[in-house]
mmCIF file of C-alpha atoms in Angstrom:
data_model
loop_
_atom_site.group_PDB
_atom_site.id
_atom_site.type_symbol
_atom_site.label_atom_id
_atom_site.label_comp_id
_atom_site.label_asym_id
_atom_site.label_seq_id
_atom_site.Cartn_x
_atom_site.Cartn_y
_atom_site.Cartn_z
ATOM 1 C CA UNK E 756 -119.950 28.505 28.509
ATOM 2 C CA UNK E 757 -119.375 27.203 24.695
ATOM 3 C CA UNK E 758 -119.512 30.103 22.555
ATOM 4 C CA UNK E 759 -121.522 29.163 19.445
ATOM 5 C CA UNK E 760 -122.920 29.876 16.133
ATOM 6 C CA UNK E 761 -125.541 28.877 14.209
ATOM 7 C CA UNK E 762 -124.741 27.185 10.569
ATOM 8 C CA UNK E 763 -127.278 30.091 9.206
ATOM 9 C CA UNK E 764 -125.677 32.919 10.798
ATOM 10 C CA UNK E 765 -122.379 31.506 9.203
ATOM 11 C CA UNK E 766 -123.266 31.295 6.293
ATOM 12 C CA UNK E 767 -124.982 34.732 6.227
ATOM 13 C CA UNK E 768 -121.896 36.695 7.633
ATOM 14 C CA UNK E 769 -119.494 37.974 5.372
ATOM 15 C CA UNK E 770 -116.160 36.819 6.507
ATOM 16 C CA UNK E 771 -112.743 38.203 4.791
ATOM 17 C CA UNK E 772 -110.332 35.090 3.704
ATOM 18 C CA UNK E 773 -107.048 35.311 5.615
ATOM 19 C CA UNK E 774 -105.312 35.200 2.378
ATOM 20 C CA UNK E 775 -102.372 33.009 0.669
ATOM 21 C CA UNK E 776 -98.301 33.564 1.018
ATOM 22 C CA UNK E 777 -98.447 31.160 -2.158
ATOM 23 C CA UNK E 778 -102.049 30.794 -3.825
ATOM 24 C CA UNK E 779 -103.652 27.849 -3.144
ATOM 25 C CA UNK E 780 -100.430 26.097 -1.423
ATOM 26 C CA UNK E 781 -99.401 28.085 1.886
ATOM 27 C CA UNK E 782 -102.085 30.065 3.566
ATOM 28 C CA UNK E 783 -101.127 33.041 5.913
ATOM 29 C CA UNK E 784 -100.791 31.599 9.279
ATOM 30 C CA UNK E 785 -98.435 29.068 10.963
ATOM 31 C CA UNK E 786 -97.159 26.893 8.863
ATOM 32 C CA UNK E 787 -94.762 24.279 9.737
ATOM 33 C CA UNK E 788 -92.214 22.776 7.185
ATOM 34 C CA UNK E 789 -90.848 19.763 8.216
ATOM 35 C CA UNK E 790 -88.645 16.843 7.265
ATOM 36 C CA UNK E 791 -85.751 14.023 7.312
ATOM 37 C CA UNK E 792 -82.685 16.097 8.040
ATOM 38 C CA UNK E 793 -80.708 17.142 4.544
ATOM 39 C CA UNK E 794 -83.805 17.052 2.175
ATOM 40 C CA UNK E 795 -83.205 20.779 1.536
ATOM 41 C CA UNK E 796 -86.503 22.398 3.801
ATOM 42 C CA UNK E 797 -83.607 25.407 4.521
ATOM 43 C CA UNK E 798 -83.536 25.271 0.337
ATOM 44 C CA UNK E 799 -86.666 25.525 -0.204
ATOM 45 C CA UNK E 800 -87.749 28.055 2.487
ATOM 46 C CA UNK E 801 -84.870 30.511 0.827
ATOM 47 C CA UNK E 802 -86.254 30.207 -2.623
ATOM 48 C CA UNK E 803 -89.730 30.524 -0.786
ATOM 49 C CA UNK E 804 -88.439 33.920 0.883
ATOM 50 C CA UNK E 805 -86.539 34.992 -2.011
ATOM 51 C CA UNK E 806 -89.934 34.876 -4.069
ATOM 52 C CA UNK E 807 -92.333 36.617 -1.629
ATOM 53 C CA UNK E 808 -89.540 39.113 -1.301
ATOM 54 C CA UNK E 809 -89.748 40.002 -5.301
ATOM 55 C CA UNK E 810 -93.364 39.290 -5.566
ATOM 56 C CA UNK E 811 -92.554 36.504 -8.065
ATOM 57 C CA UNK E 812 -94.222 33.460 -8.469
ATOM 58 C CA UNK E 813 -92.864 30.326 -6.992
ATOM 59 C CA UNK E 814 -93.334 26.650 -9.351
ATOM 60 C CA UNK E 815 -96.029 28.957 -11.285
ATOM 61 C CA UNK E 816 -97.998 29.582 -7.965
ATOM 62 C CA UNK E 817 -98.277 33.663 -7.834
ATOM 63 C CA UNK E 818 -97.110 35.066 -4.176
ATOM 64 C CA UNK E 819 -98.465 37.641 -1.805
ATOM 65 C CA UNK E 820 -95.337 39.693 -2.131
ATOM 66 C CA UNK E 821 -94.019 41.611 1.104
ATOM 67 C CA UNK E 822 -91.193 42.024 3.367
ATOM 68 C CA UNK E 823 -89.925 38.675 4.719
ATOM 69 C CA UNK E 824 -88.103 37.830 7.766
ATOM 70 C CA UNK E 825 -86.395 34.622 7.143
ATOM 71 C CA UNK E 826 -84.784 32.969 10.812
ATOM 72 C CA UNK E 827 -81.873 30.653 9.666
ATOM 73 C CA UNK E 828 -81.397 29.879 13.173
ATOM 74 C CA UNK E 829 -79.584 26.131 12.115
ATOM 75 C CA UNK E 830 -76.797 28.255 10.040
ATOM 76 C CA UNK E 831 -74.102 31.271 9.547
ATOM 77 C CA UNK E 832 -74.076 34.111 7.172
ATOM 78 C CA UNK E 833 -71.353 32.559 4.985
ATOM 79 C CA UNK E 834 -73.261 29.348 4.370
ATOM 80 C CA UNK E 835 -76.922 31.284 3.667
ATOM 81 C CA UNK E 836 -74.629 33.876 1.033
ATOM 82 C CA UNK E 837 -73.554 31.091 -0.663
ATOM 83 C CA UNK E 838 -76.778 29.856 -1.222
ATOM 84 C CA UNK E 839 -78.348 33.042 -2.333
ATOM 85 C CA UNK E 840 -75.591 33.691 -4.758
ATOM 86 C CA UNK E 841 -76.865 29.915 -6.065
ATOM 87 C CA UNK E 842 -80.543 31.448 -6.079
ATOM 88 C CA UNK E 843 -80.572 34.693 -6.936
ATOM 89 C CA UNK E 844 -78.479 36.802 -9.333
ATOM 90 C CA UNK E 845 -79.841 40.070 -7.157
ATOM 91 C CA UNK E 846 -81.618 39.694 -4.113
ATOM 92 C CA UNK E 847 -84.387 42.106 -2.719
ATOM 93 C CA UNK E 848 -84.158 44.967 0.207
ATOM 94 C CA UNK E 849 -87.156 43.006 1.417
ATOM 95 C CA UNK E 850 -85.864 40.140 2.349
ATOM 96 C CA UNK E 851 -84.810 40.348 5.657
ATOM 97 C CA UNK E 852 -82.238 37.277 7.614
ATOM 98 C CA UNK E 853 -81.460 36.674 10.753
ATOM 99 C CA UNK E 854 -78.817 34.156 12.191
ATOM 100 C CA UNK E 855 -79.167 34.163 15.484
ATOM 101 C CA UNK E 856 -82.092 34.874 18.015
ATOM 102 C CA UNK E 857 -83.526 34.867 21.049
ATOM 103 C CA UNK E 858 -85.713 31.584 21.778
ATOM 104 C CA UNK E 859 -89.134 31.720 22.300
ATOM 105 C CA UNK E 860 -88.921 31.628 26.162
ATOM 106 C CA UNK E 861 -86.167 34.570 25.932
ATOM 107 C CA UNK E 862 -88.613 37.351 24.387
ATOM 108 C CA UNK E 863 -88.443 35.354 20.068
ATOM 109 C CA UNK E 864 -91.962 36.540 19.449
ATOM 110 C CA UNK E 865 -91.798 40.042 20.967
ATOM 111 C CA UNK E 866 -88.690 40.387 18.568
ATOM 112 C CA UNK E 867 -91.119 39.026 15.787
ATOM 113 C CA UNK E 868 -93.709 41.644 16.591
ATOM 114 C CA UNK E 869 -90.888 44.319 16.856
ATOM 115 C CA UNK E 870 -89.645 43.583 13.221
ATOM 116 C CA UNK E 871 -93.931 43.487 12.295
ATOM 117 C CA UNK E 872 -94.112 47.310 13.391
ATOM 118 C CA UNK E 873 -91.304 48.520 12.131
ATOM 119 C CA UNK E 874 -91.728 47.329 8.431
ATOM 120 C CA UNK E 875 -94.569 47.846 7.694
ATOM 121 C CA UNK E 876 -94.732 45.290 4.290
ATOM 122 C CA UNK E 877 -94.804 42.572 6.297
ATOM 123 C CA UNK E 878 -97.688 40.061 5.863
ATOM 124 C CA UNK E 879 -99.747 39.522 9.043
ATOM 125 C CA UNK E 880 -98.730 39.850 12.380
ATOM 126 C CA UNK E 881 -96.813 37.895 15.562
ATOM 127 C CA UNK E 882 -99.352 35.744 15.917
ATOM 128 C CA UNK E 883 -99.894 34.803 12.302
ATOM 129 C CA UNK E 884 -96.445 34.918 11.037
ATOM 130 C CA UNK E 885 -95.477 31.977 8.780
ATOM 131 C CA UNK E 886 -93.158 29.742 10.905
ATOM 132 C CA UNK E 887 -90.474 27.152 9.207
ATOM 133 C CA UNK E 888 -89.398 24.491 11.773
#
């Protein structure tokens, strides 16, 4: 059986917005970022991290500010250094990388949820993590 709602009762409930990684350009929830290979997404999702990290604005657009676990699953530790030194002249203990994980069949989200409880400045939750693919 459909579960429904009237339009009334809809408009008559107070609901609570899920909120904004980046006002009014990424919403919390799963997001996917996707592209032509070499058009810097991995770029863009650092400086993206890097911001929410800090709590600084990204292209003017203010940030929810938060820990951040960033999976750069496609590279190595050298490679995403060298791009933070490009990025950042300090970095925050907030911002949190991984290199290599389990996939999603091997146990990925219960390691998402594990990192979730255990800092607690995370936005959201596993199932409404912000996901770069």
């Amino acid at each position: 059986m459909l579960e429904t709602i009237t339009a009334e009762e809809l408009v008559n409930r107070p609901l609570k917005s899920p909120g904004w990684v980046v006002e009014d350009l990424i919403g919390v929830g799963v997001t996917l970022l996707v592209g032509s290979p070499k058009v810097g997404k991995s770029w863009l999702v650092l400086r993206l991290a890097e911001c929410v990290s800090r709590g600084e604005p990204l292209w003017g657009f203010a940030t929810c500010g938060g820990t951040v676990l960033d999976l750069e699953l496609e590279d190595n530790l050298p490679r995403v250094q060298q791009r933070l030194f490009r990025l950042a002249a300090e970095c925050s203990e907030t911002f949190h990388l991984c290199v290599n994980a389990p996939s999603l069949a091997d146990g990925l989200l219960d390691e998402i949820a594990c990192f979730v409880r255990t800092h607690p400045g995370t936005k959201g939750d596993a199932e409404q993590m912000v996901i770069w693919a």
